[in-house]
Amino acid sequence: MNPYFFDDAKGTFTFTDPETGKDWSNHLWNDRGYILTVTHMGTTFSRYVDENNVQVNLNCPHSGALYVRDEESKRYWNIAGYPSLVEITDYTCEHGQGHTRISSRFGGIEGSIAYAVAESDTAEVWEVTLTNRDTRTRTLSLFAATMFELNGYSQPVYYSAGTTSDTRYNQDAHAVCCVLQNPFMPHARCCGYISSSEPVFSYDGNYEKFIGTMGTPTKPRLLESGGDCTRSLATVRARGGVLQNRITLRPDESKTVYYVLGLCNGEEELLAGYKERMAWAKERVTAAEQTAAQKYAALRTHCSDARINGIMNYWAVKQVSYCTIGKKAVRDNAQLAMAVLDFDAAFAVKIAEECVAHQYADGHAVLTWYPYLEPNIYSDPSAWLILCVCETVKETGDFDWLRKEIPYLDGGSDTVYKHVVRAAEWFMRADNLGAHGLPRIHHADWNDALNIPDEQAESVWLAMAVCYAYRELAALAEMCDNAMFAQTLLAERNRLADAVNATAYNGEYYVRAFSQFGTVGDKGDPNGGNIYINPQVWAILADIVPPDRLKSVTAAIDGMETDEGIPLCAPPYRTYDVHVGRMSGMLPGVYENGGIYNHAACFKIMADCMLGRGDRALKTFLSVIPDGSHNPSAVTTTEPYVFTNCYLQHPSVRMQVGFSWQTGTSAWALRCYYEGILGLIRTYDGLRIRPCLPREWNRVTAMRRYRGAELHFCFERRGHAQPRIFVDGKPLSGDVLPPLSGKHDITVEF
């Protein structure tokens, strides 16, 4: 029996073996900015990110857990089997789009715990259901526990939540509340709480009283002793919330207890909203199961590969959406926005505007804004800003949006269009170009581990990305009746492309960078890093490769690819080279230093699709999609339902991952599938249909919304030299589907 499976109808992923190698998490959040991370082990971590991107952590990572204890035998366990490590049976974890449900059985008691986030409150619910399958009546205690943090935002040295908060018990709200009075807290919504739908038998506000000096979450001293909570309170150390509820179950009787955890303005609000909070708690899990999947159903597909269907339906869309709230960076979020356009144009516009607002009047944009990483200038964010704005207009057709006024970070404001004009002009400045006429890398570019210590160092990859951006912005300028600026952009693009081809091609492939210390990414460096993937694929994406060089460049790309995927550079640097920077200081095979880098592999897939190499594109795509023959989750330990940034190549952890979920790979993989392989490419005039399907695919279906229309595509192999496109049975002239309204069936015969 397969230990896990996707349900494409419900948008869920279910598995039955908790030994996964690392935590397989789900992230649940609402539009209010409350985010719950729950692992398959039943541990939780929650935080609130307000409209100003200020984060407050409710609790310490993985400190939320529920214990059950039989009051006759004093044996205790967890429904997920963790952290007590008491062996349970019939374990099942179902991660859904808006919920997680874990169930098991122990000692004649069936248990289930489900998690969901409030629709519009800064809170979450744990729905705990216990059923007595024994022949005798059982009395059980439930211990819902967490350790409050209430930090996560900037504050002066020596100020912290520990010294400015204390725990209090509120009997009427069945809650332990941690009240924060830090004079530097960013807003009032910084008090944490845990409350129960049932009367509380006892409680602890001091987490150490529950765990004990010699205890651990695996063996809490209070549970080991068979005792009850001590009604303690705390400040400074171990501010926690432990609620003990006691229930009695006759044979075959069930009981559900609801716990609500969250952030509030203080005890007064906690008490005033208690009844309302418990009312929605009793409905929220069911509602989340029934409705949350609809939020991520705007893109749908079915191909011959079940693995692709499993992750591309719901999960890829959800992961991209999560990434937009998990990080605040122009480079990252602009790339994410271009993927979000494929399924939620209105949301993408908001992301794009947020990126535009984090640009300086001189044209350069920040890397991250929470926290800000200035004064270090990263050279690439403004290029992504240009591409994001152009793609947004293509998707929405809303040229009026370009006239919207958005402020600069350092004062003043301009239209969206003028923002991207300034971004382009920033790259043209003489003081922003190096000796080869290429853009300066500054602190770093897309590869922020390539921080060459030379103020005049130049980035070959960035020159290519700027060529791409100039071409895109020139087309937009023409649409905006700004022909003179369009000509300037194209002239500068040609100059830059000529400079790249004159200086950066080594006879086989393109190098990565130039500095006073030498060339990065060239043949002959005995320390490693002889070739980088990005300059090769972006030369194709930017369309600057002369025809007589294309064969050698594609050969270089194919030579870098392995069955496991594509490294960012090869071979990895053996030792640290200060002239290369941080990436050479990483161990060989770790992340940028020779790791299998899925984000960059997606750039390669898009280049393959431009060249019509559908089989090559699919091969690489299958190495990026998790849980394949060469990257099985049993080895990588990554969740089979989300993308990861990198598969490590260091011998000690070969093909394992450092983290998942938070990666731009998700955005580019989604674009690779829908825009690259299926060829659904947005333009100013409509949706261009230019598929690049592998030979093994004979039929694929997909659903995508575009400018208000719901479009259902069916790609069928008929042996045509060129695709033939039919709209509701009528042939389409050309390959651009003009904007439509309503629902339509699009058949693409190829």
JSON list of N, CA and C in Angstrom, two decimals, residues 17-68:
[
{"chain": "A", "resi": 17, "resn": "ASP", "atom": "N", "xyz": [2.40, 7.05, 7.44]},
{"chain": "A", "resi": 17, "resn": "ASP", "atom": "CA", "xyz": [3.64, 6.72, 8.15]},
{"chain": "A", "resi": 17, "resn": "ASP", "atom": "C", "xyz": [4.27, 8.01, 8.65]},
{"chain": "A", "resi": 18, "resn": "PRO", "atom": "N", "xyz": [4.33, 8.21, 9.96]},
{"chain": "A", "resi": 18, "resn": "PRO", "atom": "CA", "xyz": [4.86, 9.47, 10.49]},
{"chain": "A", "resi": 18, "resn": "PRO", "atom": "C", "xyz": [6.38, 9.58, 10.40]},
{"chain": "A", "resi": 19, "resn": "GLU", "atom": "N", "xyz": [7.08, 8.50, 10.08]},
{"chain": "A", "resi": 19, "resn": "GLU", "atom": "CA", "xyz": [8.54, 8.55, 10.00]},
{"chain": "A", "resi": 19, "resn": "GLU", "atom": "C", "xyz": [8.93, 9.03, 8.60]},
{"chain": "A", "resi": 20, "resn": "THR", "atom": "N", "xyz": [9.03, 10.34, 8.43]},
{"chain": "A", "resi": 20, "resn": "THR", "atom": "CA", "xyz": [9.24, 10.94, 7.12]},
{"chain": "A", "resi": 20, "resn": "THR", "atom": "C", "xyz": [10.65, 11.51, 6.92]},
{"chain": "A", "resi": 21, "resn": "GLY", "atom": "N", "xyz": [11.47, 11.51, 7.93]},
{"chain": "A", "resi": 21, "resn": "GLY", "atom": "CA", "xyz": [12.81, 12.05, 7.81]},
{"chain": "A", "resi": 21, "resn": "GLY", "atom": "C", "xyz": [12.94, 13.47, 8.30]},
{"chain": "A", "resi": 22, "resn": "LYS", "atom": "N", "xyz": [11.90, 14.24, 8.17]},
{"chain": "A", "resi": 22, "resn": "LYS", "atom": "CA", "xyz": [11.80, 15.58, 8.76]},
{"chain": "A", "resi": 22, "resn": "LYS", "atom": "C", "xyz": [10.33, 15.92, 8.82]},
{"chain": "A", "resi": 23, "resn": "ASP", "atom": "N", "xyz": [10.01, 17.06, 9.45]},
{"chain": "A", "resi": 23, "resn": "ASP", "atom": "CA", "xyz": [8.61, 17.42, 9.57]},
{"chain": "A", "resi": 23, "resn": "ASP", "atom": "C", "xyz": [8.02, 17.75, 8.20]},
{"chain": "A", "resi": 24, "resn": "TRP", "atom": "N", "xyz": [6.86, 17.19, 7.90]},
{"chain": "A", "resi": 24, "resn": "TRP", "atom": "CA", "xyz": [6.11, 17.52, 6.70]},
{"chain": "A", "resi": 24, "resn": "TRP", "atom": "C", "xyz": [5.00, 18.46, 7.13]},
{"chain": "A", "resi": 25, "resn": "SER", "atom": "N", "xyz": [5.16, 19.72, 6.78]},
{"chain": "A", "resi": 25, "resn": "SER", "atom": "CA", "xyz": [4.33, 20.78, 7.34]},
{"chain": "A", "resi": 25, "resn": "SER", "atom": "C", "xyz": [3.19, 21.18, 6.42]},
{"chain": "A", "resi": 26, "resn": "ASN", "atom": "N", "xyz": [2.24, 21.84, 7.02]},
{"chain": "A", "resi": 26, "resn": "ASN", "atom": "CA", "xyz": [1.20, 22.54, 6.28]},
{"chain": "A", "resi": 26, "resn": "ASN", "atom": "C", "xyz": [1.15, 23.96, 6.84]},
{"chain": "A", "resi": 27, "resn": "HIS", "atom": "N", "xyz": [0.88, 24.91, 5.97]},
{"chain": "A", "resi": 27, "resn": "HIS", "atom": "CA", "xyz": [0.74, 26.30, 6.38]},
{"chain": "A", "resi": 27, "resn": "HIS", "atom": "C", "xyz": [-0.69, 26.75, 6.12]},
{"chain": "A", "resi": 28, "resn": "LEU", "atom": "N", "xyz": [-1.31, 27.30, 7.14]},
{"chain": "A", "resi": 28, "resn": "LEU", "atom": "CA", "xyz": [-2.68, 27.77, 7.06]},
{"chain": "A", "resi": 28, "resn": "LEU", "atom": "C", "xyz": [-2.69, 29.24, 7.46]},
{"chain": "A", "resi": 29, "resn": "TRP", "atom": "N", "xyz": [-3.41, 30.06, 6.71]},
{"chain": "A", "resi": 29, "resn": "TRP", "atom": "CA", "xyz": [-3.40, 31.50, 7.01]},
{"chain": "A", "resi": 29, "resn": "TRP", "atom": "C", "xyz": [-4.68, 32.14, 6.51]},
{"chain": "A", "resi": 30, "resn": "ASN", "atom": "N", "xyz": [-4.88, 33.39, 6.91]},
{"chain": "A", "resi": 30, "resn": "ASN", "atom": "CA", "xyz": [-6.06, 34.13, 6.46]},
{"chain": "A", "resi": 30, "resn": "ASN", "atom": "C", "xyz": [-5.63, 35.50, 5.95]},
{"chain": "A", "resi": 31, "resn": "ASP", "atom": "N", "xyz": [-6.60, 36.23, 5.42]},
{"chain": "A", "resi": 31, "resn": "ASP", "atom": "CA", "xyz": [-6.30, 37.55, 4.86]},
{"chain": "A", "resi": 31, "resn": "ASP", "atom": "C", "xyz": [-5.94, 38.57, 5.93]},
{"chain": "A", "resi": 32, "resn": "ARG", "atom": "N", "xyz": [-6.22, 38.25, 7.16]},
{"chain": "A", "resi": 32, "resn": "ARG", "atom": "CA", "xyz": [-5.88, 39.14, 8.27]},
{"chain": "A", "resi": 32, "resn": "ARG", "atom": "C", "xyz": [-4.37, 39.14, 8.54]},
{"chain": "A", "resi": 33, "resn": "GLY", "atom": "N", "xyz": [-3.67, 38.09, 8.10]},
{"chain": "A", "resi": 33, "resn": "GLY", "atom": "CA", "xyz": [-2.24, 38.01, 8.31]},
{"chain": "A", "resi": 33, "resn": "GLY", "atom": "C", "xyz": [-1.82, 37.03, 9.39]},
{"chain": "A", "resi": 34, "resn": "TYR", "atom": "N", "xyz": [-2.77, 36.21, 9.85]},
{"chain": "A", "resi": 34, "resn": "TYR", "atom": "CA", "xyz": [-2.45, 35.20, 10.85]},
{"chain": "A", "resi": 34, "resn": "TYR", "atom": "C", "xyz": [-2.01, 33.93, 10.14]},
{"chain": "A", "resi": 35, "resn": "ILE", "atom": "N", "xyz": [-0.88, 33.35, 10.57]},
{"chain": "A", "resi": 35, "resn": "ILE", "atom": "CA", "xyz": [-0.29, 32.20, 9.90]},
{"chain": "A", "resi": 35, "resn": "ILE", "atom": "C", "xyz": [-0.04, 31.11, 10.93]},
{"chain": "A", "resi": 36, "resn": "LEU", "atom": "N", "xyz": [-0.54, 29.92, 10.65]},
{"chain": "A", "resi": 36, "resn": "LEU", "atom": "CA", "xyz": [-0.32, 28.74, 11.49]},
{"chain": "A", "resi": 36, "resn": "LEU", "atom": "C", "xyz": [0.49, 27.73, 10.70]},
{"chain": "A", "resi": 37, "resn": "THR", "atom": "N", "xyz": [1.60, 27.28, 11.27]},
{"chain": "A", "resi": 37, "resn": "THR", "atom": "CA", "xyz": [2.37, 26.18, 10.71]},
{"chain": "A", "resi": 37, "resn": "THR", "atom": "C", "xyz": [2.14, 24.97, 11.60]},
{"chain": "A", "resi": 38, "resn": "VAL", "atom": "N", "xyz": [1.65, 23.89, 10.99]},
{"chain": "A", "resi": 38, "resn": "VAL", "atom": "CA", "xyz": [1.39, 22.66, 11.75]},
{"chain": "A", "resi": 38, "resn": "VAL", "atom": "C", "xyz": [2.12, 21.52, 11.06]},
{"chain": "A", "resi": 39, "resn": "THR", "atom": "N", "xyz": [2.83, 20.74, 11.84]},
{"chain": "A", "resi": 39, "resn": "THR", "atom": "CA", "xyz": [3.58, 19.62, 11.28]},
{"chain": "A", "resi": 39, "resn": "THR", "atom": "C", "xyz": [2.74, 18.35, 11.36]},
{"chain": "A", "resi": 40, "resn": "HIS", "atom": "N", "xyz": [3.20, 17.34, 10.64]},
{"chain": "A", "resi": 40, "resn": "HIS", "atom": "CA", "xyz": [2.50, 16.05, 10.69]},
{"chain": "A", "resi": 40, "resn": "HIS", "atom": "C", "xyz": [2.68, 15.38, 12.05]},
{"chain": "A", "resi": 41, "resn": "MET", "atom": "N", "xyz": [3.56, 15.95, 12.87]},
{"chain": "A", "resi": 41, "resn": "MET", "atom": "CA", "xyz": [3.77, 15.44, 14.23]},
{"chain": "A", "resi": 41, "resn": "MET", "atom": "C", "xyz": [2.85, 16.12, 15.24]},
{"chain": "A", "resi": 42, "resn": "GLY", "atom": "N", "xyz": [2.00, 17.01, 14.75]},
{"chain": "A", "resi": 42, "resn": "GLY", "atom": "CA", "xyz": [1.05, 17.65, 15.65]},
{"chain": "A", "resi": 42, "resn": "GLY", "atom": "C", "xyz": [1.63, 18.79, 16.46]},
{"chain": "A", "resi": 43, "resn": "THR", "atom": "N", "xyz": [2.77, 19.34, 16.05]},
{"chain": "A", "resi": 43, "resn": "THR", "atom": "CA", "xyz": [3.33, 20.51, 16.73]},
{"chain": "A", "resi": 43, "resn": "THR", "atom": "C", "xyz": [3.03, 21.75, 15.90]},
{"chain": "A", "resi": 44, "resn": "THR", "atom": "N", "xyz": [2.90, 22.89, 16.56]},
{"chain": "A", "resi": 44, "resn": "THR", "atom": "CA", "xyz": [2.47, 24.11, 15.88]},
{"chain": "A", "resi": 44, "resn": "THR", "atom": "C", "xyz": [3.37, 25.29, 16.21]},
{"chain": "A", "resi": 45, "resn": "PHE", "atom": "N", "xyz": [3.34, 26.24, 15.30]},
{"chain": "A", "resi": 45, "resn": "PHE", "atom": "CA", "xyz": [4.01, 27.54, 15.48]},
{"chain": "A", "resi": 45, "resn": "PHE", "atom": "C", "xyz": [3.15, 28.56, 14.75]},
{"chain": "A", "resi": 46, "resn": "SER", "atom": "N", "xyz": [2.85, 29.69, 15.39]},
{"chain": "A", "resi": 46, "resn": "SER", "atom": "CA", "xyz": [1.94, 30.66, 14.81]},
{"chain": "A", "resi": 46, "resn": "SER", "atom": "C", "xyz": [2.49, 32.07, 14.95]},
{"chain": "A", "resi": 47, "resn": "ARG", "atom": "N", "xyz": [2.14, 32.89, 13.99]},
{"chain": "A", "resi": 47, "resn": "ARG", "atom": "CA", "xyz": [2.56, 34.29, 14.02]},
{"chain": "A", "resi": 47, "resn": "ARG", "atom": "C", "xyz": [1.55, 35.14, 13.27]},
{"chain": "A", "resi": 48, "resn": "TYR", "atom": "N", "xyz": [1.68, 36.43, 13.49]},
{"chain": "A", "resi": 48, "resn": "TYR", "atom": "CA", "xyz": [0.78, 37.41, 12.88]},
{"chain": "A", "resi": 48, "resn": "TYR", "atom": "C", "xyz": [1.64, 38.45, 12.17]},
{"chain": "A", "resi": 49, "resn": "VAL", "atom": "N", "xyz": [1.37, 38.68, 10.90]},
{"chain": "A", "resi": 49, "resn": "VAL", "atom": "CA", "xyz": [2.07, 39.70, 10.12]},
{"chain": "A", "resi": 49, "resn": "VAL", "atom": "C", "xyz": [1.05, 40.75, 9.73]},
{"chain": "A", "resi": 50, "resn": "ASP", "atom": "N", "xyz": [1.21, 41.97, 10.25]},
{"chain": "A", "resi": 50, "resn": "ASP", "atom": "CA", "xyz": [0.20, 43.00, 10.01]},
{"chain": "A", "resi": 50, "resn": "ASP", "atom": "C", "xyz": [0.40, 43.67, 8.65]},
{"chain": "A", "resi": 51, "resn": "GLU", "atom": "N", "xyz": [-0.43, 44.69, 8.36]},
{"chain": "A", "resi": 51, "resn": "GLU", "atom": "CA", "xyz": [-0.39, 45.33, 7.05]},
{"chain": "A", "resi": 51, "resn": "GLU", "atom": "C", "xyz": [0.92, 46.07, 6.79]},
{"chain": "A", "resi": 52, "resn": "ASN", "atom": "N", "xyz": [1.69, 46.32, 7.85]},
{"chain": "A", "resi": 52, "resn": "ASN", "atom": "CA", "xyz": [3.00, 46.96, 7.70]},
{"chain": "A", "resi": 52, "resn": "ASN", "atom": "C", "xyz": [4.14, 45.95, 7.69]},
{"chain": "A", "resi": 53, "resn": "ASN", "atom": "N", "xyz": [3.77, 44.67, 7.58]},
{"chain": "A", "resi": 53, "resn": "ASN", "atom": "CA", "xyz": [4.74, 43.57, 7.53]},
{"chain": "A", "resi": 53, "resn": "ASN", "atom": "C", "xyz": [5.53, 43.42, 8.82]},
{"chain": "A", "resi": 54, "resn": "VAL", "atom": "N", "xyz": [4.92, 43.83, 9.93]},
{"chain": "A", "resi": 54, "resn": "VAL", "atom": "CA", "xyz": [5.52, 43.64, 11.24]},
{"chain": "A", "resi": 54, "resn": "VAL", "atom": "C", "xyz": [5.03, 42.31, 11.80]},
{"chain": "A", "resi": 55, "resn": "GLN", "atom": "N", "xyz": [5.96, 41.46, 12.19]},
{"chain": "A", "resi": 55, "resn": "GLN", "atom": "CA", "xyz": [5.61, 40.12, 12.65]},
{"chain": "A", "resi": 55, "resn": "GLN", "atom": "C", "xyz": [5.68, 40.02, 14.17]},
{"chain": "A", "resi": 56, "resn": "VAL", "atom": "N", "xyz": [4.68, 39.36, 14.74]},
{"chain": "A", "resi": 56, "resn": "VAL", "atom": "CA", "xyz": [4.68, 39.01, 16.15]},
{"chain": "A", "resi": 56, "resn": "VAL", "atom": "C", "xyz": [4.44, 37.50, 16.24]},
{"chain": "A", "resi": 57, "resn": "ASN", "atom": "N", "xyz": [5.34, 36.80, 16.90]},
{"chain": "A", "resi": 57, "resn": "ASN", "atom": "CA", "xyz": [5.21, 35.35, 17.05]},
{"chain": "A", "resi": 57, "resn": "ASN", "atom": "C", "xyz": [4.37, 35.02, 18.27]},
{"chain": "A", "resi": 58, "resn": "LEU", "atom": "N", "xyz": [3.33, 34.23, 18.07]},
{"chain": "A", "resi": 58, "resn": "LEU", "atom": "CA", "xyz": [2.51, 33.82, 19.21]},
{"chain": "A", "resi": 58, "resn": "LEU", "atom": "C", "xyz": [3.30, 32.93, 20.15]},
{"chain": "A", "resi": 59, "resn": "ASN", "atom": "N", "xyz": [3.94, 31.91, 19.59]},
{"chain": "A", "resi": 59, "resn": "ASN", "atom": "CA", "xyz": [4.60, 30.93, 20.44]},
{"chain": "A", "resi": 59, "resn": "ASN", "atom": "C", "xyz": [5.95, 30.53, 19.87]},
{"chain": "A", "resi": 60, "resn": "CYS", "atom": "N", "xyz": [6.67, 29.76, 20.64]},
{"chain": "A", "resi": 60, "resn": "CYS", "atom": "CA", "xyz": [7.97, 29.27, 20.20]},
{"chain": "A", "resi": 60, "resn": "CYS", "atom": "C", "xyz": [7.77, 28.15, 19.17]},
{"chain": "A", "resi": 61, "resn": "PRO", "atom": "N", "xyz": [8.67, 28.03, 18.21]},
{"chain": "A", "resi": 61, "resn": "PRO", "atom": "CA", "xyz": [8.50, 26.99, 17.18]},
{"chain": "A", "resi": 61, "resn": "PRO", "atom": "C", "xyz": [8.30, 25.61, 17.78]},
{"chain": "A", "resi": 62, "resn": "HIS", "atom": "N", "xyz": [7.30, 24.93, 17.26]},
{"chain": "A", "resi": 62, "resn": "HIS", "atom": "CA", "xyz": [7.00, 23.53, 17.62]},
{"chain": "A", "resi": 62, "resn": "HIS", "atom": "C", "xyz": [6.65, 23.35, 19.09]},
{"chain": "A", "resi": 63, "resn": "SER", "atom": "N", "xyz": [6.24, 24.41, 19.77]},
{"chain": "A", "resi": 63, "resn": "SER", "atom": "CA", "xyz": [5.92, 24.27, 21.19]},
{"chain": "A", "resi": 63, "resn": "SER", "atom": "C", "xyz": [4.46, 23.92, 21.43]},
{"chain": "A", "resi": 64, "resn": "GLY", "atom": "N", "xyz": [3.61, 24.08, 20.41]},
{"chain": "A", "resi": 64, "resn": "GLY", "atom": "CA", "xyz": [2.21, 23.75, 20.59]},
{"chain": "A", "resi": 64, "resn": "GLY", "atom": "C", "xyz": [1.99, 22.25, 20.45]},
{"chain": "A", "resi": 65, "resn": "ALA", "atom": "N", "xyz": [1.34, 21.64, 21.42]},
{"chain": "A", "resi": 65, "resn": "ALA", "atom": "CA", "xyz": [1.09, 20.19, 21.38]},
{"chain": "A", "resi": 65, "resn": "ALA", "atom": "C", "xyz": [-0.08, 19.85, 22.29]},
{"chain": "A", "resi": 66, "resn": "LEU", "atom": "N", "xyz": [-0.71, 18.71, 22.00]},
{"chain": "A", "resi": 66, "resn": "LEU", "atom": "CA", "xyz": [-1.83, 18.23, 22.82]},
{"chain": "A", "resi": 66, "resn": "LEU", "atom": "C", "xyz": [-1.49, 16.84, 23.35]},
{"chain": "A", "resi": 67, "resn": "TYR", "atom": "N", "xyz": [-1.67, 16.66, 24.66]},
{"chain": "A", "resi": 67, "resn": "TYR", "atom": "CA", "xyz": [-1.45, 15.37, 25.30]},
{"chain": "A", "resi": 67, "resn": "TYR", "atom": "C", "xyz": [-2.81, 14.84, 25.81]},
{"chain": "A", "resi": 68, "resn": "VAL", "atom": "N", "xyz": [-2.95, 13.52, 25.82]},
{"chain": "A", "resi": 68, "resn": "VAL", "atom": "CA", "xyz": [-4.13, 12.86, 26.39]},
{"chain": "A", "resi": 68, "resn": "VAL", "atom": "C", "xyz": [-3.64, 11.89, 27.46]}
]
